[in-house]
Amino acid sequence: MSMSDPLGDMLTRIRNGQVAKMASVECPASHFRKRVLEVLQREGYIRGFSETQKKGGHPVLDIELKYHDGVGCIRKIDRVSKPGRRVYAGIKDFGRVFNGLGISILSTPNGVLSDNEARTQNVGGEVLCRVF
């Protein structure tokens, strides 16, 4: 069975892993998911991630979750642009996420970037998710 929203699936796995206080979670690997995880790592929301091979030969991303004093660094992670409804934002349309404490992750012509990086590079794009 094919998955209709692979990024939404990864975000749900991260959310559920944080609630269950897991050290790491696994999800199927793809280049797009890796780019989103790189932004989360750069912004300090996860410790890191690595790609490994499962028994069947399918690549898997092992995502190391990050905690501070027993509380997950990701308090809220929501998918914004969904397969049924794409949400695009120009450079002037970016709002502050949780009054500047959170980030938006965007898919731009320059790659997957956080909202701060997109403002610096003066590009807009599809708003993938918001993290706080």
PDB file of C-alpha atoms in Angstrom, residues 15-113:
ATOM      1  CA  ARG A  15       5.552  13.527  17.706  1.00  0.00           C
ATOM      2  CA  ASN A  16       4.601  10.087  19.045  1.00  0.00           C
ATOM      3  CA  GLY A  17       8.229   9.283  19.946  1.00  0.00           C
ATOM      4  CA  GLN A  18       8.540  12.489  21.962  1.00  0.00           C
ATOM      5  CA  VAL A  19       5.316  11.752  23.867  1.00  0.00           C
ATOM      6  CA  ALA A  20       6.539   8.216  24.611  1.00  0.00           C
ATOM      7  CA  LYS A  21       9.978   9.588  25.682  1.00  0.00           C
ATOM      8  CA  MET A  22      11.792   7.366  23.170  1.00  0.00           C
ATOM      9  CA  ALA A  23      15.488   7.938  22.476  1.00  0.00           C
ATOM     10  CA  SER A  24      15.057   7.469  18.730  1.00  0.00           C
ATOM     11  CA  VAL A  25      12.449   6.655  16.101  1.00  0.00           C
ATOM     12  CA  GLU A  26      12.696   5.057  12.665  1.00  0.00           C
ATOM     13  CA  CYS A  27      11.026   5.973   9.399  1.00  0.00           C
ATOM     14  CA  PRO A  28      11.548   4.985   5.758  1.00  0.00           C
ATOM     15  CA  ALA A  29      14.299   7.009   4.080  1.00  0.00           C
ATOM     16  CA  SER A  30      13.928   9.507   1.257  1.00  0.00           C
ATOM     17  CA  HIS A  31      15.956  12.509   0.108  1.00  0.00           C
ATOM     18  CA  PHE A  32      13.117  14.912   0.920  1.00  0.00           C
ATOM     19  CA  ARG A  33      12.776  13.602   4.488  1.00  0.00           C
ATOM     20  CA  LYS A  34      16.538  13.920   4.948  1.00  0.00           C
ATOM     21  CA  ARG A  35      16.416  17.589   3.915  1.00  0.00           C
ATOM     22  CA  VAL A  36      13.651  18.297   6.451  1.00  0.00           C
ATOM     23  CA  LEU A  37      15.633  16.465   9.163  1.00  0.00           C
ATOM     24  CA  GLU A  38      18.730  18.522   8.302  1.00  0.00           C
ATOM     25  CA  VAL A  39      16.743  21.712   8.983  1.00  0.00           C
ATOM     26  CA  LEU A  40      15.444  20.291  12.285  1.00  0.00           C
ATOM     27  CA  GLN A  41      19.011  19.386  13.277  1.00  0.00           C
ATOM     28  CA  ARG A  42      20.421  22.800  12.278  1.00  0.00           C
ATOM     29  CA  GLU A  43      17.738  24.541  14.332  1.00  0.00           C
ATOM     30  CA  GLY A  44      18.405  22.300  17.369  1.00  0.00           C
ATOM     31  CA  TYR A  45      15.134  20.351  17.557  1.00  0.00           C
ATOM     32  CA  ILE A  46      16.693  16.883  17.118  1.00  0.00           C
ATOM     33  CA  ARG A  47      20.110  15.478  18.042  1.00  0.00           C
ATOM     34  CA  GLY A  48      20.729  13.985  14.637  1.00  0.00           C
ATOM     35  CA  PHE A  49      19.807  11.230  12.223  1.00  0.00           C
ATOM     36  CA  SER A  50      21.492   8.440  10.317  1.00  0.00           C
ATOM     37  CA  GLU A  51      20.553   6.259   7.389  1.00  0.00           C
ATOM     38  CA  THR A  52      20.790   2.473   7.813  1.00  0.00           C
ATOM     39  CA  GLN A  53      19.734  -0.576   5.825  1.00  0.00           C
ATOM     40  CA  LYS A  54      17.077  -2.948   7.146  1.00  0.00           C
ATOM     41  CA  LYS A  55      17.103  -6.711   6.571  1.00  0.00           C
ATOM     42  CA  GLY A  56      14.914  -6.450   3.466  1.00  0.00           C
ATOM     43  CA  GLY A  57      17.323  -3.938   1.906  1.00  0.00           C
ATOM     44  CA  HIS A  58      15.105  -0.913   2.470  1.00  0.00           C
ATOM     45  CA  PRO A  59      16.900   2.208   3.755  1.00  0.00           C
ATOM     46  CA  VAL A  60      15.648   3.573   7.075  1.00  0.00           C
ATOM     47  CA  LEU A  61      16.274   6.893   8.834  1.00  0.00           C
ATOM     48  CA  ASP A  62      17.061   6.570  12.540  1.00  0.00           C
ATOM     49  CA  ILE A  63      16.102   9.910  14.132  1.00  0.00           C
ATOM     50  CA  GLU A  64      17.639  10.719  17.538  1.00  0.00           C
ATOM     51  CA  LEU A  65      15.199  12.806  19.572  1.00  0.00           C
ATOM     52  CA  LYS A  66      16.387  15.583  21.858  1.00  0.00           C
ATOM     53  CA  TYR A  67      15.219  16.294  25.416  1.00  0.00           C
ATOM     54  CA  HIS A  68      15.931  19.094  27.882  1.00  0.00           C
ATOM     55  CA  ASP A  69      15.307  18.292  31.574  1.00  0.00           C
ATOM     56  CA  GLY A  70      13.097  15.356  30.581  1.00  0.00           C
ATOM     57  CA  VAL A  71      10.887  17.462  28.290  1.00  0.00           C
ATOM     58  CA  GLY A  72      11.069  17.056  24.518  1.00  0.00           C
ATOM     59  CA  CYS A  73      12.615  19.932  22.578  1.00  0.00           C
ATOM     60  CA  ILE A  74       9.740  19.668  20.104  1.00  0.00           C
ATOM     61  CA  ARG A  75       6.596  20.758  21.926  1.00  0.00           C
ATOM     62  CA  LYS A  76       4.412  21.055  18.860  1.00  0.00           C
ATOM     63  CA  ILE A  77       4.970  19.957  15.266  1.00  0.00           C
ATOM     64  CA  ASP A  78       2.177  20.454  12.724  1.00  0.00           C
ATOM     65  CA  ARG A  79       1.883  19.788   9.017  1.00  0.00           C
ATOM     66  CA  VAL A  80       0.726  22.919   7.170  1.00  0.00           C
ATOM     67  CA  SER A  81       0.762  22.056   3.470  1.00  0.00           C
ATOM     68  CA  LYS A  82      -1.021  18.753   2.891  1.00  0.00           C
ATOM     69  CA  PRO A  83      -1.470  16.664  -0.266  1.00  0.00           C
ATOM     70  CA  GLY A  84      -5.069  17.897  -0.600  1.00  0.00           C
ATOM     71  CA  ARG A  85      -4.285  21.541   0.121  1.00  0.00           C
ATOM     72  CA  ARG A  86      -0.932  23.092  -0.703  1.00  0.00           C
ATOM     73  CA  VAL A  87       0.001  26.293   1.139  1.00  0.00           C
ATOM     74  CA  TYR A  88       2.497  28.706  -0.427  1.00  0.00           C
ATOM     75  CA  ALA A  89       3.974  31.841   1.100  1.00  0.00           C
ATOM     76  CA  GLY A  90       5.932  34.713  -0.362  1.00  0.00           C
ATOM     77  CA  ILE A  91       8.753  36.433   1.463  1.00  0.00           C
ATOM     78  CA  LYS A  92       6.373  39.041   2.927  1.00  0.00           C
ATOM     79  CA  ASP A  93       3.791  36.440   4.015  1.00  0.00           C
ATOM     80  CA  PHE A  94       5.959  34.704   6.620  1.00  0.00           C
ATOM     81  CA  GLY A  95       4.559  35.234  10.070  1.00  0.00           C
ATOM     82  CA  ARG A  96       6.435  34.616  13.276  1.00  0.00           C
ATOM     83  CA  VAL A  97       5.773  31.146  14.681  1.00  0.00           C
ATOM     84  CA  PHE A  98       4.889  31.337  18.380  1.00  0.00           C
ATOM     85  CA  ASN A  99       6.150  34.916  18.548  1.00  0.00           C
ATOM     86  CA  GLY A 100       9.554  34.002  17.110  1.00  0.00           C
ATOM     87  CA  LEU A 101      10.167  30.971  19.364  1.00  0.00           C
ATOM     88  CA  GLY A 102       9.304  28.412  16.665  1.00  0.00           C
ATOM     89  CA  ILE A 103      10.138  27.914  12.994  1.00  0.00           C
ATOM     90  CA  SER A 104       8.403  27.144   9.729  1.00  0.00           C
ATOM     91  CA  ILE A 105      10.054  24.728   7.316  1.00  0.00           C
ATOM     92  CA  LEU A 106       9.662  25.617   3.649  1.00  0.00           C
ATOM     93  CA  SER A 107      10.372  23.939   0.347  1.00  0.00           C
ATOM     94  CA  THR A 108      11.917  26.658  -1.825  1.00  0.00           C
ATOM     95  CA  PRO A 109      13.724  26.786  -5.174  1.00  0.00           C
ATOM     96  CA  ASN A 110      16.940  26.908  -3.094  1.00  0.00           C
ATOM     97  CA  GLY A 111      16.059  23.687  -1.230  1.00  0.00           C
ATOM     98  CA  VAL A 112      14.365  22.950   2.074  1.00  0.00           C
ATOM     99  CA  LEU A 113      14.960  25.895   4.439  1.00  0.00           C
TER     100      LEU A 113
END
